[in-house]
CSV table of C-alpha atoms in Angstrom, one decimal:
chain,number,residue,atom,x,y,z
W,1,MET,CA,94.8,63.5,42.5
W,2,ARG,CA,91.6,63.1,44.2
W,3,LYS,CA,93.7,64.2,47.3
W,4,ILE,CA,94.6,67.1,46.1
W,5,SER,CA,91.1,68.3,44.8
W,6,ALA,CA,89.7,67.8,48.6
W,7,ASP,CA,92.7,69.0,50.2
W,8,TRP,CA,92.2,72.6,48.4
W,9,ARG,CA,88.0,72.3,49.1
W,10,GLN,CA,88.8,72.1,52.5
W,11,ALA,CA,91.8,74.6,52.5
W,12,ALA,CA,88.9,77.4,50.7
W,13,CYS,CA,86.4,76.4,53.1
W,14,ILE,CA,89.2,77.6,55.9
W,15,LEU,CA,89.8,80.9,53.9
W,16,LEU,CA,86.0,81.8,53.3
W,17,GLY,CA,85.8,81.1,57.3
W,18,ALA,CA,88.4,82.7,57.9
W,19,LEU,CA,87.1,86.0,55.7
W,20,LEU,CA,83.7,85.3,57.4
W,21,CYS,CA,84.6,85.9,60.8
W,22,GLY,CA,87.1,88.6,59.9
W,23,VAL,CA,84.0,90.5,58.3
W,24,THR,CA,82.0,89.5,60.6
W,25,TRP,CA,84.4,91.2,63.6
W,26,LEU,CA,84.5,94.5,61.2
W,27,ALA,CA,81.2,94.7,61.3
W,28,GLY,CA,80.3,94.4,65.1
W,29,ARG,CA,83.7,96.5,65.9
W,30,GLY,CA,81.6,99.3,64.2
W,31,ASP,CA,78.3,99.0,65.5
W,32,ALA,CA,80.3,98.9,69.1
W,33,GLU,CA,81.6,102.2,68.9
W,34,VAL,CA,79.1,105.0,70.5
W,35,GLU,CA,80.1,107.8,69.8
W,36,GLY,CA,79.5,110.4,72.6
W,37,GLY,CA,77.2,107.7,74.2
W,38,ILE,CA,74.1,108.0,72.4
W,39,LEU,CA,72.6,104.8,71.3
W,40,ARG,CA,69.5,105.0,67.9
W,41,ARG,CA,66.6,102.5,69.6
W,42,PRO,CA,64.2,100.8,67.6
W,43,SER,CA,61.6,103.0,65.2
W,44,TYR,CA,57.9,103.7,65.9
W,45,GLY,CA,56.5,99.9,65.9
W,46,GLU,CA,59.6,98.2,66.2
W,47,GLU,CA,60.4,95.4,69.3
W,48,ALA,CA,62.4,96.5,72.1
W,49,ARG,CA,66.2,95.4,71.5
W,50,GLU,CA,69.3,95.0,74.2
W,51,GLU,CA,72.8,96.9,72.7
W,52,ARG,CA,76.3,94.4,74.7
W,53,LEU,CA,78.8,97.7,75.2
W,54,VAL,CA,82.1,97.4,77.1
W,55,VAL,CA,81.5,100.4,79.8
W,56,SER,CA,84.9,101.7,80.5
W,57,GLY,CA,85.1,103.8,84.0
W,58,LEU,CA,82.6,101.9,85.5
W,59,THR,CA,84.3,99.7,87.9
W,60,ASP,CA,88.4,99.0,87.7
W,61,GLY,CA,88.6,97.8,84.3
W,62,GLU,CA,86.0,97.6,81.6
W,63,VAL,CA,82.6,95.5,82.6
W,64,GLU,CA,80.3,94.2,79.4
W,65,ILE,CA,77.1,95.3,79.9
W,66,ALA,CA,73.7,94.4,78.1
W,67,VAL,CA,71.7,98.0,77.6
W,68,PRO,CA,68.0,97.5,77.3
W,69,LEU,CA,66.7,99.9,74.5
W,70,SER,CA,62.3,100.2,73.8
W,71,GLY,CA,61.1,101.0,71.0
W,72,ARG,CA,60.5,105.2,70.3
W,73,GLU,CA,57.3,106.3,70.9
W,74,TYR,CA,54.7,109.1,69.8
W,75,THR,CA,54.5,112.0,71.2
W,76,ALA,CA,50.5,112.8,72.1
W,77,GLU,CA,50.6,115.2,68.6
W,78,GLU,CA,52.7,113.0,66.7
W,79,ALA,CA,50.6,110.3,67.6
W,80,GLU,CA,47.1,112.2,67.0
W,81,ARG,CA,48.8,114.1,63.0
W,82,GLU,CA,50.0,110.4,62.4
W,83,MET,CA,46.9,108.4,62.5
W,84,ASP,CA,44.9,110.7,61.2
W,85,ARG,CA,46.7,110.6,58.1
W,86,LEU,CA,47.1,107.8,58.1
W,87,ALA,CA,43.0,107.4,58.1
W,88,ASP,CA,42.6,109.6,54.9
W,89,GLU,CA,44.7,107.2,53.2
W,90,LEU,CA,42.5,103.8,54.5
W,91,PRO,CA,39.7,104.2,52.1
W,92,GLU,CA,42.6,103.8,48.9
W,93,GLN,CA,44.6,100.7,50.9
W,94,MET,CA,41.2,99.7,51.7
W,95,ARG,CA,39.3,99.6,48.6
W,96,GLY,CA,41.5,96.7,46.9
W,97,ASP,CA,40.7,95.6,43.6
W,98,ASN,CA,37.5,97.3,43.9
W,99,PRO,CA,36.9,100.7,42.3
W,100,SER,CA,35.6,102.7,45.6
W,101,LEU,CA,34.3,101.2,49.0
W,102,ALA,CA,30.6,102.2,47.2
W,103,LYS,CA,31.3,99.9,45.5
W,104,VAL,CA,32.5,96.7,46.5
W,105,ARG,CA,31.9,93.3,44.7
W,106,SER,CA,35.9,91.1,45.8
W,107,PRO,CA,37.4,90.7,48.6
W,108,LEU,CA,38.3,94.0,51.4
W,109,ASN,CA,42.3,94.5,52.4
W,110,PHE,CA,42.5,95.2,56.3
W,111,PRO,CA,45.9,95.6,57.0
W,112,GLU,CA,46.8,94.9,60.9
W,113,GLU,CA,50.0,97.3,60.9
W,114,ASP,CA,51.0,100.4,58.9
W,115,GLY,CA,54.8,99.1,58.0
W,116,GLU,CA,55.7,103.1,57.7
W,117,THR,CA,54.6,104.6,61.1
W,118,GLY,CA,54.4,101.1,63.2
W,119,ILE,CA,50.7,102.2,63.9
W,120,LEU,CA,48.6,98.6,64.7
W,121,LEU,CA,44.6,98.7,62.9
W,122,GLU,CA,42.0,96.4,64.6
W,123,TRP,CA,39.5,96.1,62.3
W,124,LEU,CA,35.3,95.9,63.9
W,125,PRO,CA,32.9,95.2,61.0
W,126,GLU,CA,29.1,96.4,62.2
W,127,ASP,CA,27.9,93.5,60.9
W,128,THR,CA,30.1,90.1,60.6
W,129,ASP,CA,27.5,87.8,59.6
W,130,LEU,CA,28.0,89.9,55.4
W,131,LEU,CA,31.5,91.1,56.6
W,132,SER,CA,34.5,89.6,58.6
W,133,ALA,CA,37.7,90.9,60.1
W,134,ASP,CA,39.6,89.7,57.2
W,135,GLY,CA,38.0,90.8,54.7
W,136,THR,CA,36.3,88.6,53.1
W,137,PHE,CA,33.0,88.2,51.8
W,138,SER,CA,30.2,86.6,50.3
W,139,GLY,CA,28.2,88.0,47.8
W,140,LYS,CA,25.4,86.2,46.9
W,141,GLU,CA,22.7,87.0,49.0
W,142,LEU,CA,23.2,90.0,48.8
W,143,PRO,CA,20.7,91.9,46.6
W,144,GLU,CA,21.4,93.7,43.0
W,145,GLU,CA,21.2,97.1,44.7
W,146,GLY,CA,23.6,96.0,46.8
W,147,LYS,CA,23.9,96.9,51.2
W,148,ARG,CA,25.7,98.8,53.3
W,149,THR,CA,28.1,98.7,56.3
W,150,ASP,CA,29.8,100.2,58.7
W,151,VAL,CA,33.5,99.2,58.7
W,152,LEU,CA,35.0,100.7,62.6
W,153,VAL,CA,38.3,100.3,62.8
W,154,ARG,CA,40.9,101.3,65.8
W,155,LEU,CA,44.4,103.0,65.5
W,156,ARG,CA,47.0,102.2,68.2
W,157,ALA,CA,50.1,103.8,68.2
W,158,GLY,CA,51.9,103.1,71.8
W,159,GLU,CA,49.7,103.5,74.4
W,160,ARG,CA,46.9,106.0,72.6
W,161,GLU,CA,44.5,105.0,71.1
W,162,LYS,CA,41.8,106.6,68.3
W,163,GLU,CA,38.9,104.9,66.6
W,164,TYR,CA,37.4,105.6,63.0
W,165,ARG,CA,34.1,105.0,60.9
W,166,TYR,CA,34.3,103.8,57.4
W,167,THR,CA,30.5,103.3,54.9
W,168,VAL,CA,31.0,100.7,52.4
W,169,THR,CA,28.6,99.2,49.8
W,170,LEU,CA,29.3,95.5,49.1
W,171,LEU,CA,27.6,94.2,45.7
W,172,PRO,CA,27.0,90.9,44.4
W,173,PRO,CA,29.8,89.3,42.4
W,174,GLU,CA,29.5,90.5,38.4
W,175,THR,CA,27.8,88.1,36.2
W,176,GLY,CA,27.3,87.7,32.6
W,177,VAL,CA,23.8,86.3,30.7
W,178,ARG,CA,25.6,83.0,31.0
W,179,GLU,CA,26.1,82.7,34.1
W,180,ALA,CA,22.9,84.5,35.2
W,181,GLU,CA,21.3,82.0,33.8
W,182,ILE,CA,22.7,79.7,34.8
W,183,SER,CA,22.2,81.0,38.4
W,184,ARG,CA,18.6,80.8,38.0
W,185,PHE,CA,18.1,77.6,36.1
W,186,LEU,CA,20.0,75.8,39.4
W,187,ASP,CA,17.9,78.1,41.9
W,188,PHE,CA,15.0,76.2,40.1
W,189,VAL,CA,16.3,72.7,40.6
W,190,ARG,CA,17.1,74.0,44.2
W,191,ALA,CA,13.4,74.7,44.7
W,192,GLU,CA,12.3,71.4,42.7
W,193,ASP,CA,14.7,69.0,44.8
W,194,GLN,CA,12.8,71.0,48.2
W,195,GLU,CA,9.5,70.0,46.7
W,196,GLN,CA,10.5,66.6,46.0
W,197,ARG,CA,12.4,65.5,49.2
W,198,THR,CA,9.7,63.1,50.9
W,199,SER,CA,10.3,61.0,46.7
W,200,GLU,CA,12.5,58.6,46.4
W,201,ASN,CA,13.8,59.6,43.3
W,202,LEU,CA,14.8,64.2,41.9
W,203,ARG,CA,12.7,64.6,38.8
W,204,LEU,CA,14.2,66.8,36.9
W,205,PRO,CA,13.0,69.7,34.8
W,206,ALA,CA,12.1,68.2,30.9
W,207,GLU,CA,11.5,72.7,30.1
W,208,PHE,CA,13.5,75.8,31.0
W,209,ASP,CA,12.2,79.1,29.8
W,210,GLY,CA,10.7,77.7,27.1
W,211,LYS,CA,14.0,75.2,25.9
W,212,THR,CA,14.0,71.6,25.6
W,213,LEU,CA,16.4,70.2,28.2
W,214,SER,CA,18.5,67.2,28.4
W,215,TYR,CA,19.7,65.6,30.6
W,216,GLY,CA,23.8,63.3,31.2
W,217,ARG,CA,26.2,62.1,33.7
W,218,ALA,CA,29.7,64.4,33.1
W,219,GLU,CA,32.3,62.7,32.4
W,220,ASP,CA,35.2,61.8,35.3
W,221,SER,CA,38.4,63.0,32.8
W,222,THR,CA,41.0,61.6,35.3
W,223,PHE,CA,41.2,58.3,34.2
W,224,LEU,CA,43.3,60.2,31.2
W,225,ILE,CA,46.2,60.0,33.4
W,226,PHE,CA,46.8,56.5,33.1
W,227,PRO,CA,48.0,56.1,29.9
W,228,LEU,CA,50.5,58.8,30.5
W,229,LEU,CA,51.4,57.4,33.1
W,230,GLY,CA,51.9,54.3,31.5
W,231,ILE,CA,53.7,55.9,28.3
W,232,SER,CA,55.9,57.0,31.1
W,233,ALA,CA,56.7,54.7,33.0
W,234,ALA,CA,57.6,52.6,29.3
W,235,LEU,CA,59.5,54.9,28.6
W,236,VAL,CA,61.5,55.1,32.2
W,237,LEU,CA,61.8,51.3,32.8
W,238,PRO,CA,64.5,50.6,29.8
W,239,VAL,CA,66.5,53.2,31.5
W,240,LEU,CA,65.4,51.8,34.9
W,241,ASP,CA,67.2,48.6,33.3
W,242,ARG,CA,71.0,50.1,32.4
W,243,GLN,CA,71.2,52.1,35.5
W,244,ARG,CA,70.5,48.8,37.5
W,245,GLU,CA,72.4,46.3,34.9
W,246,GLU,CA,75.4,48.9,35.0
W,247,GLU,CA,75.4,48.7,38.9
W,248,LYS,CA,75.1,45.1,38.5
W,249,LYS,CA,78.1,45.2,36.6
W,250,LYS,CA,80.3,47.2,38.4
W,251,LYS,CA,79.2,45.4,41.6
W,252,ARG,CA,80.3,42.4,40.1
W,253,GLU,CA,83.5,44.0,38.9
W,254,LEU,CA,84.7,45.1,42.9
W,255,GLU,CA,84.0,41.8,44.0
W,256,MET,CA,86.3,40.0,41.3
W,257,MET,CA,89.0,42.4,41.9
W,258,LYS,CA,88.8,42.0,45.9
W,259,ASP,CA,88.3,38.5,45.1
W,260,TYR,CA,91.2,37.8,43.0
W,261,PRO,CA,94.4,38.2,45.0
W,262,GLU,CA,93.3,35.8,47.1
W,263,ILE,CA,92.6,33.7,43.9
W,264,VAL,CA,96.0,34.2,42.7
W,265,SER,CA,98.0,33.7,45.9
W,266,ARG,CA,95.5,30.0,46.5
W,267,MET,CA,97.5,28.9,43.0
W,268,VAL,CA,100.8,29.6,44.3
W,269,VAL,CA,100.5,28.1,47.3
W,270,LEU,CA,98.9,24.8,45.6
W,271,THR,CA,101.1,24.7,42.9
W,272,GLY,CA,103.8,25.5,44.9
W,273,ALA,CA,103.6,22.0,47.1
W,274,GLY,CA,103.4,20.3,44.0
W,275,LEU,CA,100.2,20.4,42.3
W,276,PRO,CA,100.2,20.8,38.3
W,277,VAL,CA,98.5,23.7,36.9
W,278,ARG,CA,95.2,22.7,36.5
W,279,ARG,CA,94.4,20.0,39.3
W,280,ALA,CA,95.4,22.6,41.5
W,281,PHE,CA,92.5,25.1,39.4
W,282,GLU,CA,89.7,22.1,40.1
W,283,GLN,CA,91.1,22.2,43.9
W,284,ILE,CA,90.0,25.8,44.4
W,285,ALA,CA,86.7,25.7,42.8
W,286,ALA,CA,86.5,22.3,45.1
W,287,GLU,CA,86.6,24.2,47.9
W,288,TYR,CA,84.3,27.4,46.4
W,289,GLY,CA,81.9,24.3,46.2
W,290,LYS,CA,81.5,23.4,49.6
W,291,SER,CA,80.6,26.8,51.3
W,292,SER,CA,77.1,28.2,51.6
W,293,GLU,CA,78.5,32.2,49.9
W,294,LYS,CA,78.3,33.2,46.0
W,295,HIS,CA,81.5,35.1,44.3
W,296,ALA,CA,81.4,35.9,40.7
W,297,ALA,CA,85.1,34.6,40.7
W,298,TYR,CA,85.3,31.5,42.1
W,299,GLU,CA,81.5,30.6,40.4
W,300,GLU,CA,83.7,30.9,36.8
W,301,MET,CA,86.5,28.4,37.8
W,302,VAL,CA,83.4,26.4,38.8
W,303,ARG,CA,81.7,26.3,35.4
W,304,ALA,CA,85.8,26.5,34.1
W,305,ALA,CA,86.4,23.1,35.7
W,306,GLY,CA,83.6,22.1,34.8
W,307,LEU,CA,84.0,22.1,31.8
W,308,MET,CA,87.4,20.8,31.7
W,309,SER,CA,86.2,17.4,33.6
W,310,ARG,CA,83.9,16.9,30.5
W,311,GLY,CA,86.6,16.7,27.8
W,312,VAL,CA,87.0,20.4,27.1
W,313,PRO,CA,91.0,21.8,26.0
W,314,GLU,CA,92.6,22.7,29.1
W,315,ILE,CA,93.3,25.8,27.3
W,316,GLN,CA,90.0,26.8,25.9
W,317,ALA,CA,88.6,26.2,29.3
W,318,TYR,CA,91.2,29.2,30.6
W,319,GLU,CA,90.4,30.7,28.0
W,320,GLU,CA,85.9,31.0,28.6
W,321,PHE,CA,86.9,31.7,32.1
W,322,ALA,CA,88.9,35.0,31.3
W,323,SER,CA,86.4,35.8,28.7
W,324,ARG,CA,83.5,35.1,31.0
W,325,CYS,CA,85.2,37.3,33.6
W,326,ARG,CA,85.6,40.2,32.2
W,327,CYS,CA,88.3,42.0,33.9
W,328,LEU,CA,91.9,42.6,32.9
W,329,PRO,CA,93.4,40.8,35.9
W,330,TYR,CA,91.7,37.3,35.3
W,331,ARG,CA,92.8,37.6,31.8
W,332,LYS,CA,96.1,37.7,32.5
W,333,LEU,CA,95.9,35.0,34.9
W,334,ALA,CA,93.8,32.9,31.9
W,335,GLY,CA,96.4,33.8,30.4
W,336,LEU,CA,99.9,32.7,32.3
W,337,LEU,CA,98.3,29.5,32.3
W,338,ALA,CA,97.3,28.8,29.2
W,339,GLN,CA,100.8,29.7,28.0
W,340,ASN,CA,102.1,27.4,31.0
W,341,VAL,CA,100.1,24.6,29.0
W,342,ARG,CA,101.1,25.8,25.6
W,343,ASN,CA,104.8,25.7,26.3
W,344,GLY,CA,105.6,24.1,29.5
W,345,SER,CA,107.7,26.6,31.6
W,346,ASP,CA,108.7,26.6,34.3
W,347,ARG,CA,109.1,29.9,35.4
W,348,LEU,CA,104.9,29.9,36.6
W,349,ARG,CA,105.1,30.3,40.1
W,350,GLU,CA,107.8,33.2,39.9
W,351,ALA,CA,105.2,34.8,37.3
W,352,LEU,CA,101.9,33.9,39.9
W,353,GLU,CA,104.0,35.3,42.6
W,354,ALA,CA,104.4,38.3,40.6
W,355,GLU,CA,100.6,38.9,39.9
W,356,MET,CA,99.9,38.2,43.7
W,357,ASP,CA,102.3,40.8,44.9
W,358,ASN,CA,101.1,43.0,42.0
W,359,ALA,CA,97.3,42.1,43.2
W,360,PHE,CA,97.7,43.3,46.0
W,361,GLU,CA,98.8,46.3,45.5
W,362,GLU,CA,95.8,46.5,43.6
W,363,ARG,CA,93.5,45.3,46.4
W,364,LYS,CA,95.3,48.4,48.7
W,365,ASN,CA,94.9,51.4,46.5
W,366,LEU,CA,90.8,49.9,45.5
W,367,ALA,CA,90.3,50.2,49.3
W,368,ARG,CA,91.9,53.3,49.5
W,369,ARG,CA,90.1,55.0,45.8
W,370,MET,CA,87.5,53.8,48.0
W,371,GLY,CA,88.2,55.1,51.1
W,372,GLU,CA,88.9,58.5,49.3
W,373,GLU,CA,85.3,58.5,47.5
W,374,ALA,CA,82.9,58.1,50.6
W,375,SER,CA,84.8,60.8,52.5
W,376,THR,CA,84.0,63.0,49.3
W,377,ARG,CA,80.2,62.1,49.7
W,378,LEU,CA,81.0,63.0,53.0
W,379,LEU,CA,82.1,66.7,52.3
W,380,LEU,CA,79.1,67.4,51.4
W,381,PRO,CA,77.1,67.7,53.7
W,382,LEU,CA,79.7,68.8,56.2
W,383,VAL,CA,80.2,72.0,54.1
W,384,MET,CA,76.5,72.5,54.3
W,385,MET,CA,76.7,72.3,57.8
W,386,LEU,CA,79.1,74.8,58.4
W,387,LEU,CA,77.7,77.2,55.8
W,388,LEU,CA,74.9,76.4,58.1
W,389,VAL,CA,76.4,77.4,61.3
W,390,MET,CA,77.8,80.5,59.6
W,391,ILE,CA,74.7,81.4,58.7
W,392,MET,CA,72.9,81.3,62.0
W,393,VAL,CA,76.3,83.8,63.1
W,394,CYS,CA,76.5,86.0,60.8
W,395,VAL,CA,73.1,86.6,59.6
W,396,PRO,CA,71.8,88.2,62.9
W,397,ALA,CA,75.1,89.9,62.8
W,398,PHE,CA,75.1,91.8,59.8
W,399,LEU,CA,70.8,92.8,60.0
W,400,SER,CA,72.1,94.4,63.7
W,401,PHE,CA,74.3,96.4,61.1
W,402,LEU,CA,72.3,97.5,58.7
W,403,ALA,CA,69.9,98.1,61.4
W,404,GLU,CA,71.8,100.8,62.7
């Protein structure tokens, strides 16, 4: 089922690529049709571009060439008219959030280009210490009545330039009664700091404007974040523990399923050599004990063999072995071994051989499923790369089509 689903997604990607290819080709053909030998050049202020055309009749057959198209430029009369019109609209754009240029308390808006006409603007404030070229200023040092200053703006339309001058009045930021009182107190403290700068300590005023003052250090509230972090971690930890436990169980089960065919085949070989079932079981556990590798299934066999050596009944040891393994194949193997102890079946070897064949078949199916899962995980990056390539190819074509 997964294979069919993966094939369906691959086919969908191929069809999507073919569809986008067809749309782009049709758009390109529409762009390539030049009626009357007329090409639409970029508008005012737009960058120059090239149009790739196929020219017939120039030489034998057809030839592909790149025709340069520079941006459209204003005539002298058009440039003069557009710059004057823009200059009349600039005061409204310049004021930004301020009511007018005569009452400026927040940053001004100095655009670098007019989007409609393509005219470039260069801002040259008269007092750069007071007003910067990006329209920002600090009103802390301004008098209450404000300060007037000029702003020169240079408009450029192609090779033609023209300058305009605007007068603005910069005012200090508005403050309420509370803010004004705090500001006066800070000014007083700054003055005291300058007077006491030779002293080891700064003595704060006990009174200000007839009011008795007391002081205390502001508490840093960042410590409150740590209880929240602790609670969050406490809530997340059980989830992480369960997730790790589930991953550990899945890993253990996968490892046991990989070892199961080998265990059954060794049981078949040893019982076929004439060893009793119990002796064969203990032999496999003993051989594993000599190796340095750790495998969950063999560890459980070692525990079961230890139980039998301590006098636990063989059937009970097999049942506990199956319950600890928690896998259906091992339960089936333990059932065959226990049945042989109870009934002394002569057909144990045939049952083990059949179980061995099934185990190897299941192992092949497991390997196939793991390969399909790996390919499915790799499919998403491949699809993303395909979409990225399609976007890189199609977007310029669509933008060129829309520009026309």
